[in-house]
Amino acid sequence: MPPSDTGKLWGGRFSGSVDPLMVEYNQSIYYDRIFYKQDIAGSIAWARANKNVGILSDDEYKRIVEGLKEVEKEWEDNTFEIKPGIDENAQPVRWSHWLCSYALAFASDLERLLEVTKRVNKSPLGCGALAGNPFGVDRDAIAKELGFEGLLMNSLGAVADRKFALETMQWAAELMTDISRISEDLILYGSAQYGFVRLADAYSTGSSLMPQKANQKNSDSLELLRGKSGRVIGQMVGLNCTIKGLPSTYNKDLQESVEPLIDCVKTVSDSVRILNGVISTLDIFPNKMLAALEPGMLATDLADYLVKKGVPFREAHHVSGQVVSLTESKGIAMDQLSHKDLQGVDRRLGSDFVFDYESSVEMRTSKGGTSKSSVREQIELLKTLVSES
């Protein structure tokens, strides 16, 4: 069955029209179009990868590349017609995969910290007030003695330089953003609506006002981590605003770099220790996670099943959307549909398709995926990154 008359990839599920303002509000194509060459190059690389694993034939790959080259020419000639649309789709993932997503983010933060440390570890000593010193002092020897990795080579710039503070605070803002994001996730996962995790007593409190929360812990530690990220980001922006308007050499405004830097370093240090304590003492409830899974999350698997049978993804996506729509009209879960129901949507949906969460995650075996083998690969990478840091 072909895609709907709306021309939208997701049209199979929806029967109503979208508010035109919502369509305009949602789309970013008018900004993204500057990347058309890169997007097309990526699409060709992806098509080649699909050909290499047998999803596309040589002829199909050739036709796709030819089509994409035509699209590229239309962009170059400014004749390409933009058709707006909206994306969607949830999928089951392993808890370990979710943990790895943040662990790798923090590993990247550590890598950036080491880079920042090396870049800003330059000595200003020997520059005098602003013009240098007249006594032939060996600046290199002083820098080496104090553990610097080099010199700030211009005396005018050196006395005004606060990159060591600003870059440290910029790095801290990135780290605290990651800390805030994992905190927000854990706040949600620990709420009554989810119940996936529970904080240890050391990092939570009860409610002094609401008796209905007597057995529910407040996620004070996580909320504070989330809140202090704004503090660190604000300190970084504040120092940047102080520096941006200063003339050459030292100005007294630069005194304002000391207090926020000291506070920033302490806040980050405390936050890392608190988050480590939260994660290492967290109670996790896998049964609650399993109970929260919903068969509709496997709609993408349905589309993938059809793709493996040679159905173009656009068409497979539409069929999957129709199956979701059918479950909504019947008021049942997707895995409660009979084989006859599925055949009524599309004859190519065979009895060999099974709605199964474990099978779903185990199919995602590519690097970075959520299968056990992929997660183990991520864990080994993390061990390597930590050992080399």
Tab-separated table of C-alpha atoms in Angstrom:
chain	number	residue	atom	x	y	z
A	1	MET	CA	0.000	0.000	0.000
A	2	PRO	CA	1.549	3.364	-1.015
A	3	PRO	CA	2.155	6.278	1.351
A	4	SER	CA	-0.794	8.551	2.087
A	5	ASP	CA	-1.880	11.407	-0.111
A	6	THR	CA	-0.395	13.877	2.342
A	7	GLY	CA	3.051	13.020	0.984
A	8	LYS	CA	4.417	12.892	4.523
A	9	LEU	CA	6.514	9.950	5.637
A	10	TRP	CA	4.464	9.573	8.820
A	11	GLY	CA	1.086	9.844	7.102
A	12	GLY	CA	0.104	6.217	7.717
A	13	ARG	CA	-0.752	6.814	11.343
A	14	PHE	CA	-2.540	10.157	11.156
A	15	SER	CA	-5.984	10.902	9.751
A	16	GLY	CA	-6.296	14.566	10.725
A	17	SER	CA	-4.445	17.515	9.267
A	18	VAL	CA	-1.693	19.447	11.027
A	19	ASP	CA	-2.047	23.114	11.912
A	20	PRO	CA	-0.110	24.980	9.182
A	21	LEU	CA	1.529	27.110	11.869
A	22	MET	CA	2.699	23.907	13.603
A	23	VAL	CA	4.213	22.705	10.341
A	24	GLU	CA	6.095	25.976	9.938
A	25	TYR	CA	7.031	26.095	13.618
A	26	ASN	CA	8.389	22.544	13.536
A	27	GLN	CA	10.531	22.640	10.421
A	28	SER	CA	14.172	23.675	10.211
A	29	ILE	CA	14.797	22.880	6.554
A	30	TYR	CA	15.183	26.530	5.612
A	31	TYR	CA	18.231	26.694	7.877
A	32	ASP	CA	19.399	23.130	7.314
A	33	ARG	CA	19.481	23.452	3.534
A	34	ILE	CA	22.929	25.025	3.733
A	35	PHE	CA	24.168	21.478	4.475
A	36	TYR	CA	22.675	19.899	1.347
A	37	LYS	CA	26.051	18.742	-0.018
A	38	GLN	CA	27.009	17.107	3.269
A	39	ASP	CA	23.553	15.573	3.642
A	40	ILE	CA	23.684	14.067	0.185
A	41	ALA	CA	27.229	12.767	0.736
A	42	GLY	CA	26.041	11.129	3.951
A	43	SER	CA	23.030	9.602	2.196
A	44	ILE	CA	25.256	8.136	-0.523
A	45	ALA	CA	27.600	6.679	2.107
A	46	TRP	CA	24.605	5.188	3.931
A	47	ALA	CA	23.240	3.723	0.704
A	48	ARG	CA	26.640	2.162	-0.043
A	49	ALA	CA	26.706	0.646	3.453
A	50	ASN	CA	23.236	-0.836	2.850
A	51	LYS	CA	24.411	-2.252	-0.473
A	52	ASN	CA	27.406	-3.824	1.222
A	53	VAL	CA	25.171	-5.769	3.636
A	54	GLY	CA	22.751	-6.859	0.912
A	55	ILE	CA	19.781	-4.580	1.689
A	56	LEU	CA	20.223	-2.786	-1.634
A	57	SER	CA	21.158	-4.413	-4.922
A	58	ASP	CA	23.881	-2.908	-7.079
A	59	ASP	CA	21.230	-1.566	-9.434
A	60	GLU	CA	19.173	-0.042	-6.608
A	61	TYR	CA	22.276	1.578	-5.174
A	62	LYS	CA	23.185	3.001	-8.563
A	63	ARG	CA	19.698	4.432	-9.065
A	64	ILE	CA	19.710	5.983	-5.583
A	65	VAL	CA	23.064	7.651	-6.218
A	66	GLU	CA	21.846	8.951	-9.566
A	67	GLY	CA	18.720	10.305	-7.903
A	68	LEU	CA	20.694	11.989	-5.154
A	69	LYS	CA	23.003	13.571	-7.712
A	70	GLU	CA	19.924	14.965	-9.448
A	71	VAL	CA	18.717	16.340	-6.125
A	72	GLU	CA	22.119	17.927	-5.592
A	73	LYS	CA	21.881	19.622	-8.967
A	74	GLU	CA	18.395	20.917	-8.098
A	75	TRP	CA	19.794	22.442	-4.925
A	76	GLU	CA	22.634	24.009	-6.875
A	77	ASP	CA	20.178	25.411	-9.439
A	78	ASN	CA	17.802	26.538	-6.676
A	79	THR	CA	14.969	24.498	-8.191
A	80	PHE	CA	14.517	21.948	-5.388
A	81	GLU	CA	10.971	21.954	-3.985
A	82	ILE	CA	10.872	21.831	-0.194
A	83	LYS	CA	8.035	19.714	1.229
A	84	PRO	CA	7.632	20.059	5.008
A	85	GLY	CA	7.093	17.106	7.318
A	86	ILE	CA	7.371	15.932	10.923
A	87	ASP	CA	9.349	13.041	12.393
A	88	GLU	CA	8.333	10.873	15.359
A	89	ASN	CA	9.024	7.075	16.806
A	90	ALA	CA	10.133	5.653	20.536
A	91	GLN	CA	12.219	2.404	20.816
A	92	PRO	CA	13.262	0.109	23.675
A	93	VAL	CA	16.881	0.331	24.811
A	94	ARG	CA	18.869	-1.339	27.554
A	95	TRP	CA	19.442	0.459	30.845
A	96	SER	CA	23.160	-0.201	30.355
A	97	HIS	CA	22.962	1.545	26.993
A	98	TRP	CA	21.442	4.609	28.635
A	99	LEU	CA	24.199	4.605	31.258
A	100	CYS	CA	26.851	4.330	28.552
A	101	SER	CA	25.428	7.344	26.743
A	102	TYR	CA	26.251	9.530	29.733
A	103	ALA	CA	29.460	7.701	30.609
A	104	LEU	CA	30.790	8.438	27.129
A	105	ALA	CA	29.698	12.063	27.441
A	106	PHE	CA	31.618	12.356	30.709
A	107	ALA	CA	34.618	10.623	29.135
A	108	SER	CA	34.543	13.259	26.420
A	109	ASP	CA	34.355	15.961	29.108
A	110	LEU	CA	37.454	14.472	30.736
A	111	GLU	CA	39.248	14.466	27.397
A	112	ARG	CA	38.390	18.153	26.895
A	113	LEU	CA	39.597	18.999	30.417
A	114	LEU	CA	43.014	17.514	29.644
A	115	GLU	CA	43.130	19.492	26.404
A	116	VAL	CA	42.161	22.724	28.173
A	117	THR	CA	44.764	22.126	30.879
A	118	LYS	CA	47.510	21.683	28.311
A	119	ARG	CA	46.390	24.675	26.254
A	120	VAL	CA	46.127	27.236	29.076
A	121	ASN	CA	49.113	26.085	31.137
A	122	LYS	CA	51.281	28.979	29.970
A	123	SER	CA	53.300	31.231	32.249
A	124	PRO	CA	52.906	35.053	32.343
A	125	LEU	CA	55.757	35.491	34.850
A	126	GLY	CA	58.445	37.923	33.751
A	127	CYS	CA	56.156	40.197	31.755
A	128	GLY	CA	56.303	42.996	34.314
A	129	ALA	CA	53.453	45.483	34.446
A	130	LEU	CA	52.890	45.261	30.698
A	131	ALA	CA	56.140	45.845	28.769
A	132	GLY	CA	58.347	42.982	29.963
A	133	ASN	CA	61.295	43.133	32.388
A	134	PRO	CA	64.724	44.768	31.869
A	135	PHE	CA	66.799	42.346	33.950
A	136	GLY	CA	67.314	39.445	31.584
A	137	VAL	CA	65.271	37.068	33.750
A	138	ASP	CA	65.064	33.572	32.242
A	139	ARG	CA	61.300	33.179	31.816
A	140	ASP	CA	61.644	29.680	30.393
A	141	ALA	CA	63.492	28.468	33.475
A	142	ILE	CA	60.842	29.924	35.802
A	143	ALA	CA	58.053	28.352	33.779
A	144	LYS	CA	59.737	24.953	33.844
A	145	GLU	CA	60.373	25.170	37.583
A	146	LEU	CA	56.696	25.927	38.271
A	147	GLY	CA	55.329	23.224	35.988
A	148	PHE	CA	54.101	25.365	33.113
A	149	GLU	CA	54.237	23.917	29.595
A	150	GLY	CA	55.228	27.134	27.896
A	151	LEU	CA	55.075	30.933	27.937
A	152	LEU	CA	52.590	33.616	27.092
A	153	MET	CA	54.867	35.265	24.570
A	154	ASN	CA	53.521	38.813	24.426
A	155	SER	CA	53.768	40.892	27.582
A	156	LEU	CA	50.789	43.092	26.702
A	157	GLY	CA	48.571	40.090	26.135
A	158	ALA	CA	49.986	38.133	29.054
A	159	VAL	CA	49.015	40.604	31.775
A	160	ALA	CA	45.454	40.730	30.424
A	161	ASP	CA	45.124	37.038	29.658
A	162	ARG	CA	42.310	35.277	31.506
A	163	LYS	CA	41.846	32.437	29.064
A	164	PHE	CA	42.924	30.025	31.798
A	165	ALA	CA	39.894	31.115	33.802
A	166	LEU	CA	37.466	31.496	30.925
A	167	GLU	CA	38.286	28.202	29.212
A	168	THR	CA	38.148	26.373	32.529
A	169	MET	CA	34.710	27.831	33.161
A	170	GLN	CA	33.582	27.067	29.605
A	171	TRP	CA	34.648	23.472	30.133
A	172	ALA	CA	32.874	23.436	33.490
A	173	ALA	CA	29.685	24.712	31.855
A	174	GLU	CA	29.765	21.802	29.396
A	175	LEU	CA	30.374	19.273	32.157
A	176	MET	CA	27.609	20.713	34.337
A	177	THR	CA	25.242	20.612	31.358
A	178	ASP	CA	25.847	16.860	31.104
A	179	ILE	CA	25.407	16.515	34.867
A	180	SER	CA	22.162	18.475	34.677
A	181	ARG	CA	20.820	16.289	31.888
A	182	ILE	CA	21.476	12.989	33.642
A	183	SER	CA	20.022	14.513	36.826
A	184	GLU	CA	16.842	15.442	34.983
A	185	ASP	CA	16.532	11.928	33.595
A	186	LEU	CA	16.988	10.408	37.034
A	187	ILE	CA	14.489	12.817	38.584
A	188	LEU	CA	11.909	11.608	36.063
A	189	TYR	CA	12.879	7.951	36.451
A	190	GLY	CA	12.554	8.239	40.224
A	191	SER	CA	9.130	9.886	40.150
A	192	ALA	CA	5.944	8.039	41.093
A	193	GLN	CA	4.927	7.918	37.431
A	194	TYR	CA	8.044	5.905	36.522
A	195	GLY	CA	9.479	4.273	39.639
A	196	PHE	CA	12.511	2.978	37.745
A	197	VAL	CA	15.040	4.072	40.378
A	198	ARG	CA	15.188	5.136	44.020
A	199	LEU	CA	17.773	7.371	45.643
A	200	ALA	CA	19.628	6.299	48.746
A	201	ASP	CA	18.730	8.118	51.975
A	202	ALA	CA	22.086	9.898	51.892
A	203	TYR	CA	21.037	11.839	48.791
A	204	SER	CA	17.327	12.489	49.346
A	205	THR	CA	14.742	13.700	51.851
A	206	GLY	CA	11.042	13.185	52.520
A	207	SER	CA	8.340	15.847	52.516
A	208	SER	CA	7.725	17.915	55.636
A	209	LEU	CA	4.316	19.061	54.360
A	210	MET	CA	2.642	16.469	52.166
A	211	PRO	CA	1.709	13.248	54.041
A	212	GLN	CA	1.031	11.415	50.785
A	213	LYS	CA	4.768	11.625	50.080
A	214	ALA	CA	5.765	10.015	53.366
A	215	ASN	CA	7.200	6.992	51.534
A	216	GLN	CA	8.456	8.906	48.523
A	217	LYS	CA	11.857	10.543	48.559
A	218	ASN	CA	12.564	14.010	47.258
A	219	SER	CA	15.413	14.038	44.778
A	220	ASP	CA	17.159	16.977	46.468
A	221	SER	CA	20.654	16.010	45.307
A	222	LEU	CA	19.605	15.753	41.669
A	223	GLU	CA	17.577	18.951	41.769
A	224	LEU	CA	20.538	20.797	43.263
A	225	LEU	CA	22.861	19.377	40.609
A	226	ARG	CA	20.431	20.545	37.954
A	227	GLY	CA	20.188	23.970	39.574
A	228	LYS	CA	23.912	24.478	40.105
A	229	SER	CA	24.540	23.890	36.415
A	230	GLY	CA	22.815	27.226	35.774
A	231	ARG	CA	25.074	28.858	38.344
A	232	VAL	CA	28.223	27.619	36.599
A	233	ILE	CA	26.954	28.574	33.147
A	234	GLY	CA	26.049	32.024	34.479
A	235	GLN	CA	29.510	32.526	35.953
A	236	MET	CA	31.105	31.640	32.619
A	237	VAL	CA	28.865	34.030	30.684
A	238	GLY	CA	29.444	36.771	33.269
A	239	LEU	CA	33.241	36.571	32.977
A	240	ASN	CA	33.017	36.514	29.194
A	241	CYS	CA	30.926	39.698	29.292
A	242	THR	CA	33.484	41.322	31.607
A	243	ILE	CA	36.397	40.496	29.324
A	244	LYS	CA	34.796	41.329	25.987
A	245	GLY	CA	34.840	45.110	26.398
A	246	LEU	CA	38.270	45.622	27.972
A	247	PRO	CA	41.074	47.538	26.257
A	248	SER	CA	44.628	46.197	26.037
A	249	THR	CA	46.694	45.147	29.061
A	250	TYR	CA	45.551	44.815	32.658
A	251	ASN	CA	42.364	46.453	33.875
A	252	LYS	CA	40.915	46.211	37.363
A	253	ASP	CA	37.783	44.572	35.960
A	254	LEU	CA	39.876	41.413	35.686
A	255	GLN	CA	39.769	41.084	39.457
A	256	GLU	CA	36.257	39.742	38.855
A	257	SER	CA	37.751	36.567	37.369
A	258	VAL	CA	39.013	35.238	40.692
A	259	GLU	CA	35.863	34.825	42.769
A	260	PRO	CA	33.704	33.112	40.098
A	261	LEU	CA	36.565	30.815	39.093
A	262	ILE	CA	37.145	29.651	42.669
A	263	ASP	CA	33.426	29.115	43.204
A	264	CYS	CA	33.112	27.350	39.860
A	265	VAL	CA	35.911	24.898	40.657
A	266	LYS	CA	34.406	24.086	44.057
A	267	THR	CA	30.909	23.686	42.627
A	268	VAL	CA	32.126	21.333	39.906
A	269	SER	CA	34.245	19.305	42.322
A	270	ASP	CA	31.365	18.917	44.777
A	271	SER	CA	28.903	18.128	41.991
A	272	VAL	CA	31.042	15.338	40.557
A	273	ARG	CA	31.371	13.760	43.998
A	274	ILE	CA	27.637	14.064	44.683
A	275	LEU	CA	26.701	12.547	41.319
A	276	ASN	CA	29.148	9.703	41.875
A	277	GLY	CA	27.499	9.015	45.221
A	278	VAL	CA	24.013	9.121	43.711
A	279	ILE	CA	24.862	6.704	40.897
A	280	SER	CA	26.847	4.264	43.031
A	281	THR	CA	24.084	3.949	45.663
A	282	LEU	CA	21.080	4.021	43.337
A	283	ASP	CA	18.430	1.315	43.670
A	284	ILE	CA	17.244	0.137	40.253
A	285	PHE	CA	13.957	-1.648	39.540
A	286	PRO	CA	14.156	-3.584	36.240
A	287	ASN	CA	10.626	-4.953	36.640
A	288	LYS	CA	9.222	-1.422	36.654
A	289	MET	CA	11.161	-0.670	33.475
A	290	LEU	CA	9.856	-3.809	31.778
A	291	ALA	CA	6.295	-3.006	32.848
A	292	ALA	CA	6.594	0.452	31.291
A	293	LEU	CA	7.434	-0.952	27.862
A	294	GLU	CA	4.646	-0.520	25.340
A	295	PRO	CA	4.301	-2.635	22.182
A	296	GLY	CA	3.934	0.485	20.072
A	297	MET	CA	7.655	1.007	20.658
A	298	LEU	CA	8.190	-1.903	18.269
A	299	ALA	CA	6.554	-0.129	15.338
A	300	THR	CA	9.987	0.589	13.872
A	301	ASP	CA	10.782	-3.127	14.054
A	302	LEU	CA	7.702	-3.722	11.936
A	303	ALA	CA	9.035	-1.316	9.323
A	304	ASP	CA	12.491	-2.910	9.500
A	305	TYR	CA	10.906	-6.336	9.005
A	306	LEU	CA	9.315	-5.141	5.759
A	307	VAL	CA	12.527	-3.463	4.615
A	308	LYS	CA	14.330	-6.780	4.978
A	309	LYS	CA	11.677	-8.211	2.643
A	310	GLY	CA	12.599	-5.621	0.041
A	311	VAL	CA	9.907	-3.022	0.789
A	312	PRO	CA	11.135	0.584	0.409
A	313	PHE	CA	11.412	2.204	3.827
A	314	ARG	CA	9.033	5.028	2.959
A	315	GLU	CA	6.342	2.467	2.186
A	316	ALA	CA	7.277	0.273	5.160
A	317	HIS	CA	7.054	3.274	7.472
A	318	HIS	CA	3.568	4.024	6.153
A	319	VAL	CA	2.435	0.440	6.738
A	320	SER	CA	3.828	0.532	10.268
A	321	GLY	CA	1.914	3.742	10.893
A	322	GLN	CA	-1.292	2.106	9.690
A	323	VAL	CA	-0.754	-0.764	12.128
A	324	VAL	CA	-0.358	1.757	14.968
A	325	SER	CA	-3.531	3.501	13.824
A	326	LEU	CA	-5.364	0.158	13.801
A	327	THR	CA	-4.360	-0.566	17.402
A	328	GLU	CA	-5.637	2.856	18.454
A	329	SER	CA	-8.955	2.335	16.711
A	330	LYS	CA	-9.361	-1.099	18.316
A	331	GLY	CA	-8.172	0.139	21.703
A	332	ILE	CA	-5.663	-2.684	22.092
A	333	ALA	CA	-1.897	-3.033	22.281
A	334	MET	CA	0.007	-3.757	19.096
A	335	ASP	CA	1.062	-7.218	20.226
A	336	GLN	CA	-2.610	-8.148	20.677
A	337	LEU	CA	-3.324	-7.783	16.972
A	338	SER	CA	-3.973	-11.090	15.267
A	339	HIS	CA	-2.145	-12.266	12.192
A	340	LYS	CA	-5.392	-11.668	10.331
A	341	ASP	CA	-5.407	-8.053	11.542
A	342	LEU	CA	-1.868	-7.535	10.298
A	343	GLN	CA	-2.620	-9.191	6.973
A	344	GLY	CA	-5.589	-6.843	6.629
A	345	VAL	CA	-3.167	-3.921	6.703
A	346	ASP	CA	-0.580	-5.460	4.394
A	347	ARG	CA	-0.305	-8.996	3.001
A	348	ARG	CA	3.462	-8.894	3.373
A	349	LEU	CA	3.212	-8.955	7.175
A	350	GLY	CA	3.844	-12.635	7.740
A	351	SER	CA	3.286	-14.814	10.778
A	352	ASP	CA	7.055	-14.897	11.368
A	353	PHE	CA	7.029	-11.352	12.748
A	354	VAL	CA	7.028	-11.410	16.552
A	355	PHE	CA	6.562	-8.467	18.895
A	356	ASP	CA	9.443	-9.035	21.313
A	357	TYR	CA	11.468	-6.427	23.211
A	358	GLU	CA	14.553	-8.593	23.705
A	359	SER	CA	14.686	-9.390	19.995
A	360	SER	CA	14.246	-5.716	19.241
A	361	VAL	CA	17.260	-4.551	21.216
A	362	GLU	CA	19.388	-7.497	20.097
A	363	MET	CA	18.899	-6.523	16.453
A	364	ARG	CA	20.739	-3.229	17.089
A	365	THR	CA	24.194	-4.742	16.753
A	366	SER	CA	25.951	-1.900	14.954
A	367	LYS	CA	28.656	0.076	16.770
A	368	GLY	CA	26.962	2.270	19.349
A	369	GLY	CA	23.760	0.212	19.327
A	370	THR	CA	21.784	-1.179	22.249
A	371	SER	CA	22.428	-4.915	21.816
A	372	LYS	CA	24.480	-6.676	24.485
A	373	SER	CA	27.481	-6.993	22.206
A	374	SER	CA	27.365	-3.306	21.268
A	375	VAL	CA	27.020	-2.211	24.884
A	376	ARG	CA	29.947	-4.413	25.900
A	377	GLU	CA	32.003	-2.753	23.161
A	378	GLN	CA	31.102	0.664	24.592
A	379	ILE	CA	32.100	-0.475	28.075
A	380	GLU	CA	35.484	-1.682	26.822
A	381	LEU	CA	35.989	1.663	25.088
A	382	LEU	CA	35.178	3.466	28.324
A	383	LYS	CA	37.711	1.357	30.222
A	384	THR	CA	40.342	2.265	27.638
A	385	LEU	CA	39.506	5.963	27.754
A	386	VAL	CA	39.701	6.032	31.540
A	387	SER	CA	42.967	4.102	31.678
A	388	GLU	CA	44.566	6.473	29.154
A	389	SER	CA	43.435	9.645	30.917
